Amino acid sequence: MKRVLIPLANGCEEIEAITLVDVLRRAQCHVTLASIETHIQVTAAHGVGLQADCFISDCRDETFDLIALPGGMPGSSRLAECTALIELLNRQRQRLGGIAAICAAPAVVLGQQGWLKGKNATGYPAFAQQLTEQGAKLIDQPVVRDGNLITSQGPATAMLFALELVRYLMGDATAEEIAAGVLLNKM
């Protein structure tokens, strides 16, 4: 079973967080929601309470097939300031594990670490210049995959992003099955 970590911060974009966990669990991935806050429940950008499974500190010695960052502000800034998360992401990069980020998170978390230099990436349009300045090759597409790095633009692209994560982890057939099950093929 593929293991996925989704860190949660106060101010994260709830559509992105919930869509990721929902679609990945439909694909039978083991998803761990980890709070980077001092409470297990975080308050998302639009006031929705999200219950994590554990704290990020509980994940320090674990290995994941993918770490997926929801965006939103100030949630992305909170993620970027979390030392335990940055350590996990750095270890993930070193072992060439999957890393995914949507909305503000590509620029605010990954780009600030210098991890997007020379990589094809996308993000929320308001962060396009920042991504370019950070050395990313900006691609204006809803979802961009460059090897084990997957980025996406924002709330409206969350379903496509989540399905690309399934494709990365489980293959085309599973991604197409999930897409059909949620009626994405009807759009």
mmCIF file with all atom_site columns, C-alpha atoms in Angstrom, residues 33-169:
data_model
loop_
_atom_site.group_PDB
_atom_site.id
_atom_site.type_symbol
_atom_site.label_atom_id
_atom_site.label_alt_id
_atom_site.label_comp_id
_atom_site.label_asym_id
_atom_site.label_entity_id
_atom_site.label_seq_id
_atom_site.pdbx_PDB_ins_code
_atom_site.Cartn_x
_atom_site.Cartn_y
_atom_site.Cartn_z
_atom_site.occupancy
_atom_site.B_iso_or_equiv
_atom_site.pdbx_formal_charge
_atom_site.auth_seq_id
_atom_site.auth_comp_id
_atom_site.auth_asym_id
_atom_site.auth_atom_id
_atom_site.pdbx_PDB_model_num
ATOM 1   C CA . LEU A 1 33  ? -2.814  13.844 7.838   1.00 0.00 ? 33  LEU A CA 1
ATOM 2   C CA . ALA A 1 34  ? -0.242  15.475 10.109  1.00 0.00 ? 34  ALA A CA 1
ATOM 3   C CA . SER A 1 35  ? -0.802  18.733 11.953  1.00 0.00 ? 35  SER A CA 1
ATOM 4   C CA . ILE A 1 36  ? 2.168   21.085 12.033  1.00 0.00 ? 36  ILE A CA 1
ATOM 5   C CA . GLU A 1 37  ? 0.345   23.102 14.691  1.00 0.00 ? 37  GLU A CA 1
ATOM 6   C CA . THR A 1 38  ? 0.227   22.630 18.480  1.00 0.00 ? 38  THR A CA 1
ATOM 7   C CA . HIS A 1 39  ? -3.310  21.208 18.156  1.00 0.00 ? 39  HIS A CA 1
ATOM 8   C CA . ILE A 1 40  ? -4.422  18.117 16.261  1.00 0.00 ? 40  ILE A CA 1
ATOM 9   C CA . GLN A 1 41  ? -7.258  20.116 14.669  1.00 0.00 ? 41  GLN A CA 1
ATOM 10  C CA . VAL A 1 42  ? -6.355  22.937 12.318  1.00 0.00 ? 42  VAL A CA 1
ATOM 11  C CA . THR A 1 43  ? -8.542  25.724 11.016  1.00 0.00 ? 43  THR A CA 1
ATOM 12  C CA . ALA A 1 44  ? -8.367  26.039 7.242   1.00 0.00 ? 44  ALA A CA 1
ATOM 13  C CA . ALA A 1 45  ? -8.348  29.316 5.285   1.00 0.00 ? 45  ALA A CA 1
ATOM 14  C CA . HIS A 1 46  ? -12.137 29.604 5.181   1.00 0.00 ? 46  HIS A CA 1
ATOM 15  C CA . GLY A 1 47  ? -12.888 28.492 8.720   1.00 0.00 ? 47  GLY A CA 1
ATOM 16  C CA . VAL A 1 48  ? -13.335 24.759 8.145   1.00 0.00 ? 48  VAL A CA 1
ATOM 17  C CA . GLY A 1 49  ? -11.937 22.600 10.945  1.00 0.00 ? 49  GLY A CA 1
ATOM 18  C CA . LEU A 1 50  ? -9.736  19.749 9.758   1.00 0.00 ? 50  LEU A CA 1
ATOM 19  C CA . GLN A 1 51  ? -8.828  16.878 12.070  1.00 0.00 ? 51  GLN A CA 1
ATOM 20  C CA . ALA A 1 52  ? -5.314  15.483 11.614  1.00 0.00 ? 52  ALA A CA 1
ATOM 21  C CA . ASP A 1 53  ? -4.351  11.903 12.419  1.00 0.00 ? 53  ASP A CA 1
ATOM 22  C CA . CYS A 1 54  ? -1.182  12.895 14.264  1.00 0.00 ? 54  CYS A CA 1
ATOM 23  C CA . PHE A 1 55  ? 1.401   15.628 14.682  1.00 0.00 ? 55  PHE A CA 1
ATOM 24  C CA . ILE A 1 56  ? 4.190   16.167 12.156  1.00 0.00 ? 56  ILE A CA 1
ATOM 25  C CA . SER A 1 57  ? 6.720   15.257 14.864  1.00 0.00 ? 57  SER A CA 1
ATOM 26  C CA . ASP A 1 58  ? 5.172   11.758 14.935  1.00 0.00 ? 58  ASP A CA 1
ATOM 27  C CA . CYS A 1 59  ? 6.242   11.301 11.296  1.00 0.00 ? 59  CYS A CA 1
ATOM 28  C CA . ARG A 1 60  ? 9.938   12.149 11.610  1.00 0.00 ? 60  ARG A CA 1
ATOM 29  C CA . ASP A 1 61  ? 11.137  8.545  11.398  1.00 0.00 ? 61  ASP A CA 1
ATOM 30  C CA . GLU A 1 62  ? 8.628   7.400  8.769   1.00 0.00 ? 62  GLU A CA 1
ATOM 31  C CA . THR A 1 63  ? 9.105   6.928  5.056   1.00 0.00 ? 63  THR A CA 1
ATOM 32  C CA . PHE A 1 64  ? 6.446   7.981  2.556   1.00 0.00 ? 64  PHE A CA 1
ATOM 33  C CA . ASP A 1 65  ? 6.013   7.314  -1.136  1.00 0.00 ? 65  ASP A CA 1
ATOM 34  C CA . LEU A 1 66  ? 4.707   10.871 -1.522  1.00 0.00 ? 66  LEU A CA 1
ATOM 35  C CA . ILE A 1 67  ? 4.499   14.067 0.507   1.00 0.00 ? 67  ILE A CA 1
ATOM 36  C CA . ALA A 1 68  ? 1.699   16.305 -0.818  1.00 0.00 ? 68  ALA A CA 1
ATOM 37  C CA . LEU A 1 69  ? 1.384   19.922 0.290   1.00 0.00 ? 69  LEU A CA 1
ATOM 38  C CA . PRO A 1 70  ? -1.960  21.716 0.154   1.00 0.00 ? 70  PRO A CA 1
ATOM 39  C CA . GLY A 1 71  ? -1.657  25.428 -0.556  1.00 0.00 ? 71  GLY A CA 1
ATOM 40  C CA . GLY A 1 72  ? -3.536  28.447 0.669   1.00 0.00 ? 72  GLY A CA 1
ATOM 41  C CA . MET A 1 73  ? -2.333  31.390 2.664   1.00 0.00 ? 73  MET A CA 1
ATOM 42  C CA . PRO A 1 74  ? -1.199  31.730 5.328   1.00 0.00 ? 74  PRO A CA 1
ATOM 43  C CA . GLY A 1 75  ? -1.104  27.912 5.409   1.00 0.00 ? 75  GLY A CA 1
ATOM 44  C CA . SER A 1 76  ? 1.747   27.666 2.913   1.00 0.00 ? 76  SER A CA 1
ATOM 45  C CA . SER A 1 77  ? 3.819   30.122 4.931   1.00 0.00 ? 77  SER A CA 1
ATOM 46  C CA . ARG A 1 78  ? 3.158   28.064 8.061   1.00 0.00 ? 78  ARG A CA 1
ATOM 47  C CA . LEU A 1 79  ? 4.346   24.925 6.219   1.00 0.00 ? 79  LEU A CA 1
ATOM 48  C CA . ALA A 1 80  ? 7.502   26.728 5.077   1.00 0.00 ? 80  ALA A CA 1
ATOM 49  C CA . GLU A 1 81  ? 8.290   27.692 8.678   1.00 0.00 ? 81  GLU A CA 1
ATOM 50  C CA . CYS A 1 82  ? 7.920   24.128 9.997   1.00 0.00 ? 82  CYS A CA 1
ATOM 51  C CA . THR A 1 83  ? 11.404  22.720 10.569  1.00 0.00 ? 83  THR A CA 1
ATOM 52  C CA . ALA A 1 84  ? 10.166  19.149 10.995  1.00 0.00 ? 84  ALA A CA 1
ATOM 53  C CA . LEU A 1 85  ? 8.343   19.290 7.653   1.00 0.00 ? 85  LEU A CA 1
ATOM 54  C CA . ILE A 1 86  ? 11.326  20.817 5.828   1.00 0.00 ? 86  ILE A CA 1
ATOM 55  C CA . GLU A 1 87  ? 13.513  18.018 7.235   1.00 0.00 ? 87  GLU A CA 1
ATOM 56  C CA . LEU A 1 88  ? 11.035  15.398 5.983   1.00 0.00 ? 88  LEU A CA 1
ATOM 57  C CA . LEU A 1 89  ? 10.877  17.044 2.557   1.00 0.00 ? 89  LEU A CA 1
ATOM 58  C CA . ASN A 1 90  ? 14.650  17.259 2.336   1.00 0.00 ? 90  ASN A CA 1
ATOM 59  C CA . ARG A 1 91  ? 14.968  13.562 3.186   1.00 0.00 ? 91  ARG A CA 1
ATOM 60  C CA . GLN A 1 92  ? 12.247  12.819 0.599   1.00 0.00 ? 92  GLN A CA 1
ATOM 61  C CA . ARG A 1 93  ? 14.222  14.745 -2.055  1.00 0.00 ? 93  ARG A CA 1
ATOM 62  C CA . GLN A 1 94  ? 17.458  12.938 -1.187  1.00 0.00 ? 94  GLN A CA 1
ATOM 63  C CA . ARG A 1 95  ? 15.808  9.534  -1.619  1.00 0.00 ? 95  ARG A CA 1
ATOM 64  C CA . LEU A 1 96  ? 14.032  10.705 -4.808  1.00 0.00 ? 96  LEU A CA 1
ATOM 65  C CA . GLY A 1 97  ? 10.600  10.161 -3.279  1.00 0.00 ? 97  GLY A CA 1
ATOM 66  C CA . GLY A 1 98  ? 7.510   11.913 -4.589  1.00 0.00 ? 98  GLY A CA 1
ATOM 67  C CA . ILE A 1 99  ? 6.873   15.542 -3.672  1.00 0.00 ? 99  ILE A CA 1
ATOM 68  C CA . ALA A 1 100 ? 3.725   17.417 -4.667  1.00 0.00 ? 100 ALA A CA 1
ATOM 69  C CA . ALA A 1 101 ? 2.523   20.956 -3.995  1.00 0.00 ? 101 ALA A CA 1
ATOM 70  C CA . ILE A 1 102 ? -0.444  23.030 -5.109  1.00 0.00 ? 102 ILE A CA 1
ATOM 71  C CA . CYS A 1 103 ? -1.437  26.716 -5.152  1.00 0.00 ? 103 CYS A CA 1
ATOM 72  C CA . ALA A 1 104 ? 0.965   28.860 -3.107  1.00 0.00 ? 104 ALA A CA 1
ATOM 73  C CA . ALA A 1 105 ? 2.931   25.872 -1.762  1.00 0.00 ? 105 ALA A CA 1
ATOM 74  C CA . PRO A 1 106 ? 5.197   25.341 -4.811  1.00 0.00 ? 106 PRO A CA 1
ATOM 75  C CA . ALA A 1 107 ? 6.634   28.869 -4.497  1.00 0.00 ? 107 ALA A CA 1
ATOM 76  C CA . VAL A 1 108 ? 6.279   29.475 -0.766  1.00 0.00 ? 108 VAL A CA 1
ATOM 77  C CA . VAL A 1 109 ? 7.549   26.086 0.437   1.00 0.00 ? 109 VAL A CA 1
ATOM 78  C CA . LEU A 1 110 ? 9.535   24.333 -2.311  1.00 0.00 ? 110 LEU A CA 1
ATOM 79  C CA . GLY A 1 111 ? 10.817  27.379 -4.187  1.00 0.00 ? 111 GLY A CA 1
ATOM 80  C CA . GLN A 1 112 ? 12.050  29.105 -1.035  1.00 0.00 ? 112 GLN A CA 1
ATOM 81  C CA . GLN A 1 113 ? 14.236  26.066 -0.394  1.00 0.00 ? 113 GLN A CA 1
ATOM 82  C CA . GLY A 1 114 ? 15.707  26.297 -3.907  1.00 0.00 ? 114 GLY A CA 1
ATOM 83  C CA . TRP A 1 115 ? 14.184  22.955 -4.863  1.00 0.00 ? 115 TRP A CA 1
ATOM 84  C CA . LEU A 1 116 ? 12.505  24.189 -8.068  1.00 0.00 ? 116 LEU A CA 1
ATOM 85  C CA . LYS A 1 117 ? 15.637  25.392 -9.887  1.00 0.00 ? 117 LYS A CA 1
ATOM 86  C CA . GLY A 1 118 ? 15.559  23.994 -13.400 1.00 0.00 ? 118 GLY A CA 1
ATOM 87  C CA . LYS A 1 119 ? 12.305  22.121 -12.768 1.00 0.00 ? 119 LYS A CA 1
ATOM 88  C CA . ASN A 1 120 ? 9.083   22.396 -14.758 1.00 0.00 ? 120 ASN A CA 1
ATOM 89  C CA . ALA A 1 121 ? 6.469   23.671 -12.312 1.00 0.00 ? 121 ALA A CA 1
ATOM 90  C CA . THR A 1 122 ? 3.261   25.613 -11.917 1.00 0.00 ? 122 THR A CA 1
ATOM 91  C CA . GLY A 1 123 ? 1.403   27.263 -9.068  1.00 0.00 ? 123 GLY A CA 1
ATOM 92  C CA . TYR A 1 124 ? -1.205  29.853 -8.243  1.00 0.00 ? 124 TYR A CA 1
ATOM 93  C CA . PRO A 1 125 ? -0.925  32.619 -10.884 1.00 0.00 ? 125 PRO A CA 1
ATOM 94  C CA . ALA A 1 126 ? -0.149  35.309 -8.285  1.00 0.00 ? 126 ALA A CA 1
ATOM 95  C CA . PHE A 1 127 ? 3.073   33.385 -7.537  1.00 0.00 ? 127 PHE A CA 1
ATOM 96  C CA . ALA A 1 128 ? 4.173   32.993 -11.183 1.00 0.00 ? 128 ALA A CA 1
ATOM 97  C CA . GLN A 1 129 ? 6.865   35.668 -11.001 1.00 0.00 ? 129 GLN A CA 1
ATOM 98  C CA . GLN A 1 130 ? 8.179   34.268 -7.722  1.00 0.00 ? 130 GLN A CA 1
ATOM 99  C CA . LEU A 1 131 ? 8.413   30.775 -9.263  1.00 0.00 ? 131 LEU A CA 1
ATOM 100 C CA . THR A 1 132 ? 10.356  32.176 -12.218 1.00 0.00 ? 132 THR A CA 1
ATOM 101 C CA . GLU A 1 133 ? 12.678  34.122 -9.913  1.00 0.00 ? 133 GLU A CA 1
ATOM 102 C CA . GLN A 1 134 ? 13.269  30.910 -7.948  1.00 0.00 ? 134 GLN A CA 1
ATOM 103 C CA . GLY A 1 135 ? 14.543  29.252 -11.121 1.00 0.00 ? 135 GLY A CA 1
ATOM 104 C CA . ALA A 1 136 ? 11.506  27.161 -12.031 1.00 0.00 ? 136 ALA A CA 1
ATOM 105 C CA . LYS A 1 137 ? 10.545  26.698 -15.666 1.00 0.00 ? 137 LYS A CA 1
ATOM 106 C CA . LEU A 1 138 ? 7.005   28.024 -15.331 1.00 0.00 ? 138 LEU A CA 1
ATOM 107 C CA . ILE A 1 139 ? 4.410   26.015 -17.264 1.00 0.00 ? 139 ILE A CA 1
ATOM 108 C CA . ASP A 1 140 ? 0.911   27.529 -17.439 1.00 0.00 ? 140 ASP A CA 1
ATOM 109 C CA . GLN A 1 141 ? -0.993  24.268 -17.067 1.00 0.00 ? 141 GLN A CA 1
ATOM 110 C CA . PRO A 1 142 ? -3.377  23.036 -14.335 1.00 0.00 ? 142 PRO A CA 1
ATOM 111 C CA . VAL A 1 143 ? -0.966  20.242 -13.331 1.00 0.00 ? 143 VAL A CA 1
ATOM 112 C CA . VAL A 1 144 ? 2.719   19.833 -14.167 1.00 0.00 ? 144 VAL A CA 1
ATOM 113 C CA . ARG A 1 145 ? 4.799   16.752 -13.493 1.00 0.00 ? 145 ARG A CA 1
ATOM 114 C CA . ASP A 1 146 ? 8.592   16.782 -13.704 1.00 0.00 ? 146 ASP A CA 1
ATOM 115 C CA . GLY A 1 147 ? 9.850   13.362 -12.634 1.00 0.00 ? 147 GLY A CA 1
ATOM 116 C CA . ASN A 1 148 ? 8.915   12.875 -8.991  1.00 0.00 ? 148 ASN A CA 1
ATOM 117 C CA . LEU A 1 149 ? 7.800   16.520 -8.597  1.00 0.00 ? 149 LEU A CA 1
ATOM 118 C CA . ILE A 1 150 ? 4.132   17.346 -9.215  1.00 0.00 ? 150 ILE A CA 1
ATOM 119 C CA . THR A 1 151 ? 2.705   20.867 -8.947  1.00 0.00 ? 151 THR A CA 1
ATOM 120 C CA . SER A 1 152 ? -0.693  22.407 -9.559  1.00 0.00 ? 152 SER A CA 1
ATOM 121 C CA . GLN A 1 153 ? -2.358  25.815 -9.722  1.00 0.00 ? 153 GLN A CA 1
ATOM 122 C CA . GLY A 1 154 ? -5.112  26.013 -7.109  1.00 0.00 ? 154 GLY A CA 1
ATOM 123 C CA . PRO A 1 155 ? -8.514  25.019 -5.741  1.00 0.00 ? 155 PRO A CA 1
ATOM 124 C CA . ALA A 1 156 ? -10.196 24.452 -9.116  1.00 0.00 ? 156 ALA A CA 1
ATOM 125 C CA . THR A 1 157 ? -7.343  22.185 -10.248 1.00 0.00 ? 157 THR A CA 1
ATOM 126 C CA . ALA A 1 158 ? -7.291  20.116 -7.052  1.00 0.00 ? 158 ALA A CA 1
ATOM 127 C CA . MET A 1 159 ? -9.170  17.157 -8.577  1.00 0.00 ? 159 MET A CA 1
ATOM 128 C CA . LEU A 1 160 ? -6.844  16.958 -11.585 1.00 0.00 ? 160 LEU A CA 1
ATOM 129 C CA . PHE A 1 161 ? -3.871  17.307 -9.242  1.00 0.00 ? 161 PHE A CA 1
ATOM 130 C CA . ALA A 1 162 ? -5.104  14.519 -6.980  1.00 0.00 ? 162 ALA A CA 1
ATOM 131 C CA . LEU A 1 163 ? -5.684  12.245 -9.963  1.00 0.00 ? 163 LEU A CA 1
ATOM 132 C CA . GLU A 1 164 ? -2.136  12.929 -11.192 1.00 0.00 ? 164 GLU A CA 1
ATOM 133 C CA . LEU A 1 165 ? -0.875  11.902 -7.754  1.00 0.00 ? 165 LEU A CA 1
ATOM 134 C CA . VAL A 1 166 ? -2.834  8.656  -8.096  1.00 0.00 ? 166 VAL A CA 1
ATOM 135 C CA . ARG A 1 167 ? -1.366  8.190  -11.589 1.00 0.00 ? 167 ARG A CA 1
ATOM 136 C CA . TYR A 1 168 ? 2.154   8.742  -10.179 1.00 0.00 ? 168 TYR A CA 1
ATOM 137 C CA . LEU A 1 169 ? 1.639   6.287  -7.309  1.00 0.00 ? 169 LEU A CA 1
#
